[in-house]
mmCIF file of C-alpha atoms in Angstrom:
data_model
loop_
_atom_site.group_PDB
_atom_site.id
_atom_site.type_symbol
_atom_site.label_atom_id
_atom_site.label_comp_id
_atom_site.label_asym_id
_atom_site.label_seq_id
_atom_site.Cartn_x
_atom_site.Cartn_y
_atom_site.Cartn_z
ATOM 1 C CA MET U 1 -11.294 10.860 -15.135
ATOM 2 C CA THR U 2 -10.709 13.159 -12.095
ATOM 3 C CA ALA U 3 -14.088 11.916 -10.073
ATOM 4 C CA ALA U 4 -15.276 8.694 -8.783
ATOM 5 C CA THR U 5 -17.108 6.802 -11.548
ATOM 6 C CA ARG U 6 -20.087 4.768 -9.798
ATOM 7 C CA LEU U 7 -20.518 1.449 -11.525
ATOM 8 C CA PRO U 8 -24.001 0.244 -12.235
ATOM 9 C CA GLN U 9 -26.593 -0.566 -9.668
ATOM 10 C CA ALA U 10 -25.626 -4.178 -8.855
ATOM 11 C CA ALA U 11 -21.886 -3.615 -8.673
ATOM 12 C CA ALA U 12 -22.731 -0.980 -5.940
ATOM 13 C CA ARG U 13 -25.243 -3.697 -4.011
ATOM 14 C CA ALA U 14 -22.132 -6.065 -4.214
ATOM 15 C CA THR U 15 -19.502 -7.000 -1.097
ATOM 16 C CA VAL U 16 -16.785 -8.393 -3.109
ATOM 17 C CA GLY U 17 -14.437 -6.548 -5.509
ATOM 18 C CA THR U 18 -11.590 -7.239 -7.363
ATOM 19 C CA GLY U 19 -8.553 -4.846 -9.127
ATOM 20 C CA HIS U 20 -5.382 -5.640 -11.098
ATOM 21 C CA ALA U 21 -2.096 -3.834 -11.543
ATOM 22 C CA ALA U 22 0.643 -4.218 -14.021
ATOM 23 C CA CYS U 23 4.584 -3.778 -12.638
ATOM 24 C CA HIS U 24 7.500 -1.773 -14.272
ATOM 25 C CA HIS U 25 10.977 -2.322 -15.268
ATOM 26 C CA GLY U 26 12.757 0.267 -13.139
ATOM 27 C CA GLU U 27 13.285 3.665 -14.386
ATOM 28 C CA ILE U 28 14.191 5.374 -17.732
ATOM 29 C CA LEU U 29 14.777 8.543 -15.694
ATOM 30 C CA GLN U 30 14.675 9.476 -11.832
ATOM 31 C CA GLY U 31 16.206 12.871 -9.983
ATOM 32 C CA VAL U 32 15.480 16.191 -8.924
ATOM 33 C CA PHE U 33 13.488 18.452 -11.240
ATOM 34 C CA LEU U 34 11.775 21.946 -10.743
ATOM 35 C CA ASP U 35 8.015 22.175 -10.556
ATOM 36 C CA GLU U 36 5.904 24.810 -12.107
ATOM 37 C CA ARG U 37 6.581 26.803 -8.686
ATOM 38 C CA ARG U 38 10.098 26.152 -9.267
ATOM 39 C CA ARG U 39 10.556 24.083 -6.154
ATOM 40 C CA SER U 40 12.854 20.950 -6.433
ATOM 41 C CA VAL U 41 11.200 18.039 -6.578
ATOM 42 C CA HIS U 42 12.093 14.408 -6.798
ATOM 43 C CA ALA U 43 10.592 12.455 -9.805
ATOM 44 C CA LEU U 44 10.968 9.642 -12.085
ATOM 45 C CA VAL U 45 9.780 8.247 -15.281
ATOM 46 C CA THR U 46 9.431 4.391 -15.383
ATOM 47 C CA LEU U 47 10.055 1.751 -17.860
ATOM 48 C CA PRO U 48 6.498 0.000 -18.047
ATOM 49 C CA MET U 49 6.313 -3.707 -18.683
ATOM 50 C CA ASN U 50 3.223 -6.037 -19.539
ATOM 51 C CA GLY U 51 3.062 -9.320 -18.005
ATOM 52 C CA PRO U 52 3.601 -9.764 -14.278
ATOM 53 C CA GLY U 53 1.357 -7.772 -11.990
ATOM 54 C CA SER U 54 -0.733 -8.044 -8.625
ATOM 55 C CA THR U 55 -4.203 -9.112 -8.318
ATOM 56 C CA ALA U 56 -6.259 -8.310 -5.261
ATOM 57 C CA ARG U 57 -9.573 -9.703 -3.895
ATOM 58 C CA PHE U 58 -11.713 -7.851 -1.532
ATOM 59 C CA ALA U 59 -14.549 -8.896 0.631
ATOM 60 C CA ARG U 60 -16.280 -6.592 2.694
ATOM 61 C CA ARG U 61 -17.954 -7.415 6.119
ATOM 62 C CA PRO U 62 -20.617 -4.956 6.948
ATOM 63 C CA GLY U 63 -20.613 -3.822 10.377
ATOM 64 C CA SER U 64 -17.117 -4.508 11.409
ATOM 65 C CA PRO U 65 -14.465 -1.885 12.417
ATOM 66 C CA PRO U 66 -13.102 -0.160 9.352
ATOM 67 C CA ASP U 67 -9.744 -0.977 10.893
ATOM 68 C CA GLU U 68 -10.080 -4.721 10.998
ATOM 69 C CA VAL U 69 -8.733 -5.627 7.603
ATOM 70 C CA THR U 70 -6.898 -8.947 7.202
ATOM 71 C CA VAL U 71 -4.485 -9.836 4.797
ATOM 72 C CA VAL U 72 -3.472 -12.966 2.704
ATOM 73 C CA PRO U 73 -0.761 -13.502 2.753
ATOM 74 C CA ASP U 74 0.681 -12.377 6.018
ATOM 75 C CA GLY U 75 3.112 -9.447 5.789
ATOM 76 C CA ARG U 76 1.519 -7.190 2.810
ATOM 77 C CA THR U 77 1.045 -4.081 5.418
ATOM 78 C CA LYS U 78 1.366 -1.319 3.073
ATOM 79 C CA ALA U 79 -1.596 -3.042 0.978
ATOM 80 C CA ARG U 80 -3.333 -3.333 4.413
ATOM 81 C CA ALA U 81 -2.933 0.118 5.130
ATOM 82 C CA ALA U 82 -4.005 1.347 1.495
ATOM 83 C CA ALA U 83 -7.190 -1.271 2.185
ATOM 84 C CA VAL U 84 -8.158 0.661 5.322
ATOM 85 C CA LEU U 85 -7.471 4.092 3.726
ATOM 86 C CA ALA U 86 -9.753 2.632 0.463
ATOM 87 C CA VAL U 87 -12.453 2.085 2.522
ATOM 88 C CA ARG U 88 -12.679 5.341 4.349
ATOM 89 C CA GLU U 89 -12.596 7.092 1.006
ATOM 90 C CA CYS U 90 -15.104 4.833 -0.545
ATOM 91 C CA ALA U 91 -17.669 5.086 2.274
ATOM 92 C CA ALA U 92 -17.401 8.767 2.303
ATOM 93 C CA LEU U 93 -18.275 8.634 -1.272
ATOM 94 C CA ARG U 94 -21.515 6.456 -0.774
ATOM 95 C CA ASP U 95 -22.277 8.533 2.318
ATOM 96 C CA THR U 96 -22.436 5.282 4.375
ATOM 97 C CA ASP U 97 -20.431 3.720 7.004
ATOM 98 C CA PRO U 98 -17.304 2.057 6.472
ATOM 99 C CA CYS U 99 -16.210 -1.381 7.438
ATOM 100 C CA GLY U 100 -13.762 -3.892 7.155
ATOM 101 C CA GLY U 101 -12.967 -7.013 5.120
ATOM 102 C CA GLU U 102 -10.575 -9.658 3.925
ATOM 103 C CA LEU U 103 -7.825 -8.809 1.784
ATOM 104 C CA THR U 104 -6.597 -11.498 -0.758
ATOM 105 C CA LEU U 105 -3.350 -10.805 -2.979
ATOM 106 C CA THR U 106 -1.749 -12.921 -5.792
ATOM 107 C CA GLY U 107 0.742 -12.440 -8.322
ATOM 108 C CA ASP U 108 3.941 -13.400 -9.652
ATOM 109 C CA LEU U 109 5.843 -10.040 -8.842
ATOM 110 C CA PRO U 110 9.588 -10.386 -7.440
ATOM 111 C CA VAL U 111 10.094 -8.429 -4.288
ATOM 112 C CA GLY U 112 12.408 -5.824 -3.575
ATOM 113 C CA LEU U 113 13.892 -5.466 -6.840
ATOM 114 C CA GLY U 114 12.521 -2.083 -7.967
ATOM 115 C CA MET U 115 9.725 -3.218 -10.041
ATOM 116 C CA GLY U 116 6.997 -1.819 -8.097
ATOM 117 C CA SER U 117 5.736 -4.685 -6.550
ATOM 118 C CA SER U 118 4.693 -3.071 -3.669
ATOM 119 C CA THR U 119 2.795 0.020 -5.383
ATOM 120 C CA SER U 120 1.253 -2.853 -7.517
ATOM 121 C CA ASP U 121 -0.335 -4.484 -4.327
ATOM 122 C CA VAL U 122 -1.414 -1.321 -3.395
ATOM 123 C CA ILE U 123 -3.138 -0.140 -6.526
ATOM 124 C CA ALA U 124 -4.709 -3.638 -6.895
ATOM 125 C CA THR U 125 -6.004 -3.414 -3.699
ATOM 126 C CA VAL U 126 -7.634 0.072 -3.997
ATOM 127 C CA ARG U 127 -9.001 -0.639 -6.755
ATOM 128 C CA ALA U 128 -10.478 -4.133 -5.449
ATOM 129 C CA VAL U 129 -11.833 -2.184 -2.621
ATOM 130 C CA ALA U 130 -13.349 0.424 -4.714
ATOM 131 C CA ASP U 131 -15.121 -2.271 -6.864
ATOM 132 C CA SER U 132 -16.294 -3.970 -3.756
ATOM 133 C CA TRP U 133 -18.301 -0.321 -3.046
ATOM 134 C CA GLY U 134 -19.524 -0.630 -6.990
ATOM 135 C CA LEU U 135 -17.082 2.823 -7.329
ATOM 136 C CA ARG U 136 -14.060 3.266 -9.715
ATOM 137 C CA LEU U 137 -11.773 5.624 -8.534
ATOM 138 C CA PRO U 138 -9.627 8.348 -10.356
ATOM 139 C CA PRO U 139 -5.920 7.919 -10.967
ATOM 140 C CA GLU U 140 -5.325 10.567 -8.749
ATOM 141 C CA THR U 141 -7.375 9.600 -5.804
ATOM 142 C CA ILE U 142 -5.421 6.047 -6.103
ATOM 143 C CA ALA U 143 -2.019 8.084 -6.266
ATOM 144 C CA ARG U 144 -2.646 9.834 -3.158
ATOM 145 C CA ILE U 145 -4.006 6.751 -1.258
ATOM 146 C CA ALA U 146 -0.829 5.002 -2.393
ATOM 147 C CA VAL U 147 1.487 7.526 -1.318
ATOM 148 C CA ARG U 148 -0.385 7.654 2.432
ATOM 149 C CA ALA U 149 0.336 3.797 2.334
ATOM 150 C CA GLU U 150 3.965 3.394 0.973
ATOM 151 C CA GLY U 151 5.542 6.995 1.882
ATOM 152 C CA ALA U 152 6.423 7.090 -2.176
ATOM 153 C CA SER U 153 4.601 5.447 -5.030
ATOM 154 C CA ASP U 154 5.351 4.642 -8.842
ATOM 155 C CA PRO U 155 2.911 6.159 -11.235
ATOM 156 C CA LEU U 156 1.322 2.447 -12.115
ATOM 157 C CA MET U 157 -2.367 3.768 -11.821
ATOM 158 C CA HIS U 158 -1.883 6.293 -14.523
ATOM 159 C CA GLY U 159 -1.042 3.449 -17.370
ATOM 160 C CA SER U 160 1.525 2.986 -19.174
ATOM 161 C CA GLY U 161 2.354 5.951 -20.891
ATOM 162 C CA PRO U 162 5.503 8.337 -20.260
ATOM 163 C CA LEU U 163 5.197 10.485 -17.148
ATOM 164 C CA LEU U 164 7.517 12.629 -14.950
ATOM 165 C CA PHE U 165 6.020 11.677 -11.790
ATOM 166 C CA ALA U 166 6.538 12.947 -8.203
ATOM 167 C CA GLN U 167 7.103 9.717 -6.459
ATOM 168 C CA ARG U 168 6.766 11.064 -2.467
ATOM 169 C CA GLU U 169 4.066 13.677 -3.461
ATOM 170 C CA GLY U 170 1.789 11.502 -5.777
ATOM 171 C CA ARG U 171 1.190 13.791 -8.479
ATOM 172 C CA VAL U 172 2.160 14.215 -12.406
ATOM 173 C CA LEU U 173 4.651 17.044 -13.044
ATOM 174 C CA GLU U 174 4.732 16.213 -16.912
ATOM 175 C CA VAL U 175 2.821 14.152 -19.383
ATOM 176 C CA LEU U 176 5.908 13.515 -21.821
ATOM 177 C CA GLY U 177 3.950 11.912 -24.484
ATOM 178 C CA SER U 178 1.671 8.908 -25.563
ATOM 179 C CA ALA U 179 4.182 6.179 -25.452
ATOM 180 C CA LEU U 180 8.118 6.003 -24.838
ATOM 181 C CA PRO U 181 10.172 5.049 -28.566
ATOM 182 C CA PRO U 182 10.036 1.769 -29.529
ATOM 183 C CA ALA U 183 12.601 -0.443 -27.844
ATOM 184 C CA VAL U 184 13.488 -4.231 -26.951
ATOM 185 C CA VAL U 185 14.925 -4.763 -23.484
ATOM 186 C CA VAL U 186 17.041 -7.504 -22.321
ATOM 187 C CA GLY U 187 16.046 -7.676 -18.869
ATOM 188 C CA CYS U 188 18.692 -9.201 -16.049
ATOM 189 C CA LEU U 189 19.506 -9.067 -12.019
ATOM 190 C CA LEU U 190 22.439 -7.246 -10.292
ATOM 191 C CA ALA U 191 23.988 -8.438 -7.036
ATOM 192 C CA GLY U 192 22.457 -11.815 -7.655
ATOM 193 C CA GLY U 193 19.160 -10.813 -7.650
ATOM 194 C CA ALA U 194 19.389 -9.779 -3.838
ATOM 195 C CA PRO U 195 16.321 -7.648 -2.598
ATOM 196 C CA VAL U 196 16.529 -3.769 -1.433
ATOM 197 C CA ASP U 197 14.575 -2.002 0.851
ATOM 198 C CA THR U 198 14.058 1.030 -1.446
ATOM 199 C CA LEU U 199 12.531 3.232 1.182
ATOM 200 C CA SER U 200 16.101 3.134 3.061
ATOM 201 C CA LEU U 201 17.861 4.437 -0.213
ATOM 202 C CA PRO U 202 18.711 8.162 -0.245
ATOM 203 C CA ASP U 203 17.396 10.039 -3.543
ATOM 204 C CA LEU U 204 20.219 11.619 -4.085
ATOM 205 C CA PRO U 205 23.143 13.306 -2.120
ATOM 206 C CA THR U 206 22.046 16.428 -0.252
ATOM 207 C CA PRO U 207 21.471 19.170 -0.340
ATOM 208 C CA HIS U 208 20.992 19.505 -4.106
ATOM 209 C CA HIS U 209 23.575 21.327 -6.349
ATOM 210 C CA ASP U 210 22.525 23.326 -8.968
ATOM 211 C CA ASP U 211 24.519 21.152 -11.079
ATOM 212 C CA ASP U 212 22.084 18.273 -10.149
ATOM 213 C CA LEU U 213 19.184 20.527 -11.279
ATOM 214 C CA ALA U 214 20.955 21.682 -14.633
ATOM 215 C CA ALA U 215 21.863 17.981 -15.412
ATOM 216 C CA TYR U 216 18.423 16.620 -14.474
ATOM 217 C CA ALA U 217 16.846 19.537 -16.530
ATOM 218 C CA HIS U 218 18.741 18.593 -19.495
ATOM 219 C CA LEU U 219 17.871 15.053 -19.579
ATOM 220 C CA ARG U 220 14.279 15.946 -19.180
ATOM 221 C CA ARG U 221 14.346 17.964 -22.190
ATOM 222 C CA MET U 222 16.145 15.159 -24.010
ATOM 223 C CA LEU U 223 13.461 12.769 -22.942
ATOM 224 C CA CYS U 224 10.687 14.899 -24.273
ATOM 225 C CA ARG U 225 12.425 15.232 -27.563
ATOM 226 C CA ALA U 226 13.086 11.589 -27.431
ATOM 227 C CA VAL U 227 9.402 11.003 -26.914
ATOM 228 C CA ALA U 228 8.073 13.420 -29.586
ATOM 229 C CA ASP U 229 10.425 11.942 -32.317
ATOM 230 C CA ALA U 230 10.236 8.220 -31.209
ATOM 231 C CA ASP U 231 14.120 8.305 -31.220
ATOM 232 C CA THR U 232 15.217 5.369 -29.628
ATOM 233 C CA ALA U 233 18.953 6.170 -29.860
ATOM 234 C CA LEU U 234 17.764 9.314 -27.723
ATOM 235 C CA LEU U 235 16.187 7.063 -24.936
ATOM 236 C CA GLY U 236 19.313 4.912 -24.408
ATOM 237 C CA ARG U 237 21.420 8.100 -23.838
ATOM 238 C CA VAL U 238 18.762 9.441 -21.274
ATOM 239 C CA SER U 239 18.352 6.386 -19.445
ATOM 240 C CA THR U 240 22.116 5.519 -19.573
ATOM 241 C CA ALA U 241 22.838 9.081 -18.459
ATOM 242 C CA SER U 242 20.650 8.866 -15.668
ATOM 243 C CA ALA U 243 21.798 5.588 -14.193
ATOM 244 C CA ARG U 244 25.439 6.786 -14.365
ATOM 245 C CA LEU U 245 24.314 9.471 -12.216
ATOM 246 C CA ARG U 246 22.301 7.003 -10.137
ATOM 247 C CA GLN U 247 25.563 5.619 -9.233
ATOM 248 C CA ARG U 248 26.453 7.953 -6.609
ATOM 249 C CA VAL U 249 23.598 6.002 -4.205
ATOM 250 C CA LEU U 250 23.856 2.474 -6.034
ATOM 251 C CA ARG U 251 27.272 1.908 -6.603
ATOM 252 C CA HIS U 252 26.134 -1.129 -8.462
ATOM 253 C CA LYS U 253 29.620 -3.062 -9.376
ATOM 254 C CA GLU U 254 28.626 -4.395 -12.278
ATOM 255 C CA PHE U 255 27.536 -1.118 -13.836
ATOM 256 C CA PRO U 256 30.657 -0.986 -16.273
ATOM 257 C CA THR U 257 29.874 -4.495 -17.343
ATOM 258 C CA LEU U 258 26.533 -3.684 -18.375
ATOM 259 C CA THR U 259 27.824 -0.721 -20.425
ATOM 260 C CA GLY U 260 30.443 -2.368 -21.742
ATOM 261 C CA ILE U 261 28.158 -5.289 -23.232
ATOM 262 C CA ALA U 262 25.644 -2.511 -24.224
ATOM 263 C CA ASP U 263 28.673 -1.234 -26.541
ATOM 264 C CA ARG U 264 29.868 -4.859 -28.168
ATOM 265 C CA THR U 265 26.485 -5.952 -29.053
ATOM 266 C CA GLY U 266 25.183 -2.499 -30.785
ATOM 267 C CA ALA U 267 22.710 -1.397 -27.983
ATOM 268 C CA VAL U 268 21.473 2.145 -27.558
ATOM 269 C CA GLY U 269 21.975 1.716 -24.028
ATOM 270 C CA VAL U 270 21.460 0.735 -20.338
ATOM 271 C CA GLN U 271 18.321 1.247 -18.117
ATOM 272 C CA VAL U 272 18.610 0.216 -14.072
ATOM 273 C CA ALA U 273 16.205 0.357 -11.558
ATOM 274 C CA HIS U 274 16.935 3.253 -9.381
ATOM 275 C CA SER U 275 15.986 1.622 -6.155
ATOM 276 C CA GLY U 276 16.578 -2.032 -7.056
ATOM 277 C CA ASN U 277 18.465 -4.631 -8.771
ATOM 278 C CA VAL U 278 16.690 -5.216 -11.781
ATOM 279 C CA ALA U 279 18.563 -3.627 -14.952
ATOM 280 C CA GLY U 280 18.226 -3.864 -19.062
ATOM 281 C CA ILE U 281 19.885 -3.016 -22.049
ATOM 282 C CA LEU U 282 18.194 -1.297 -24.773
ATOM 283 C CA PHE U 283 18.088 -1.746 -28.593
ATOM 284 C CA ASP U 284 16.471 -0.386 -31.436
ATOM 285 C CA PRO U 285 13.946 -3.051 -32.842
ATOM 286 C CA ARG U 286 14.934 -1.676 -36.517
ATOM 287 C CA THR U 287 18.843 -2.747 -35.738
ATOM 288 C CA PRO U 288 20.009 -4.754 -38.510
ATOM 289 C CA GLY U 289 20.674 -8.387 -37.110
ATOM 290 C CA LEU U 290 18.855 -7.658 -33.979
ATOM 291 C CA ARG U 291 18.096 -11.164 -33.162
ATOM 292 C CA ASP U 292 21.921 -12.312 -33.219
ATOM 293 C CA ARG U 293 22.282 -9.317 -31.123
ATOM 294 C CA LEU U 294 20.051 -10.313 -28.374
ATOM 295 C CA ARG U 295 21.052 -13.712 -28.237
ATOM 296 C CA ARG U 296 24.890 -12.454 -28.058
ATOM 297 C CA CYS U 297 23.647 -9.693 -25.409
ATOM 298 C CA THR U 298 21.772 -12.553 -23.361
ATOM 299 C CA ARG U 299 24.927 -15.000 -23.374
ATOM 300 C CA ALA U 300 27.446 -12.099 -22.352
ATOM 301 C CA LEU U 301 25.042 -11.151 -19.215
ATOM 302 C CA SER U 302 25.216 -15.044 -18.343
ATOM 303 C CA ARG U 303 29.193 -15.078 -18.567
ATOM 304 C CA GLU U 304 29.142 -11.947 -16.361
ATOM 305 C CA GLY U 305 26.938 -13.102 -13.912
ATOM 306 C CA CYS U 306 24.180 -10.936 -14.543
ATOM 307 C CA ALA U 307 21.397 -13.534 -14.680
ATOM 308 C CA PRO U 308 19.064 -12.687 -17.826
ATOM 309 C CA THR U 309 15.065 -12.464 -17.021
ATOM 310 C CA ARG U 310 13.245 -11.613 -19.773
ATOM 311 C CA THR U 311 13.284 -9.659 -23.467
ATOM 312 C CA PHE U 312 10.229 -7.402 -23.675
ATOM 313 C CA THR U 313 9.452 -4.417 -25.916
ATOM 314 C CA THR U 314 8.360 -0.936 -24.864
#
């Protein structure tokens, strides 16, 4: 869908709208890649996760100034910025005057762990504002608004399919396929679960070297092959290699512990949020004795101080 969809007339007359957005579990791959014009672009591939997310409710106040948007709870400045932008977008599409309103956000997402909490808030907000105007905005429009509101965005507005997404430009560089290879992920927290100011992190040491471009181009090709062949082992190799490269920025002291536990329990690799403290150990669901391996992995993470969080599947 590349154009806004007008909902039924009854929805168009409503002044209250709702929206929801899921989260993710960090990245499978993140680095610098060449786009279709041979420019080096920062981009990522997220690991989608069902369950936690953000829900937004937006109540329009007709006749109020368009910048007069209140937010509950306080402090959700990115969501508020997205609401103001979405109001202007939707009013223009409806050819009417924009107005402010009240935004209410609910959800169970931890903040600052690299799970896309702010993007989830922003997407849910944009969807709620659009719903209050009787519209459904296309993912490309939501991405544009999200980048303007946040400075960078995860590709949650595009659903759960694997995409190479330029997070600071809000555009898809490549659709890698319909789904990631099947994997079971044992999630955990690094650094005691301390939050991270994700926008304060550099993408990579600069300037970018040809070696970086070559390394990430190779991982991009490997991931495409893993998706095409549903190759979980290759997915694990890509994710581990990407996390190891990202160690130049994050320097997680627990990284050798994660890879050691993965090796001892027969996992295919590790996965680390490239801008946060959430991480996971990846298993092939077809591995013999999987339940025992998952239990051993969880116990080992607990012993090493990497608090296990949840086990889920791709």
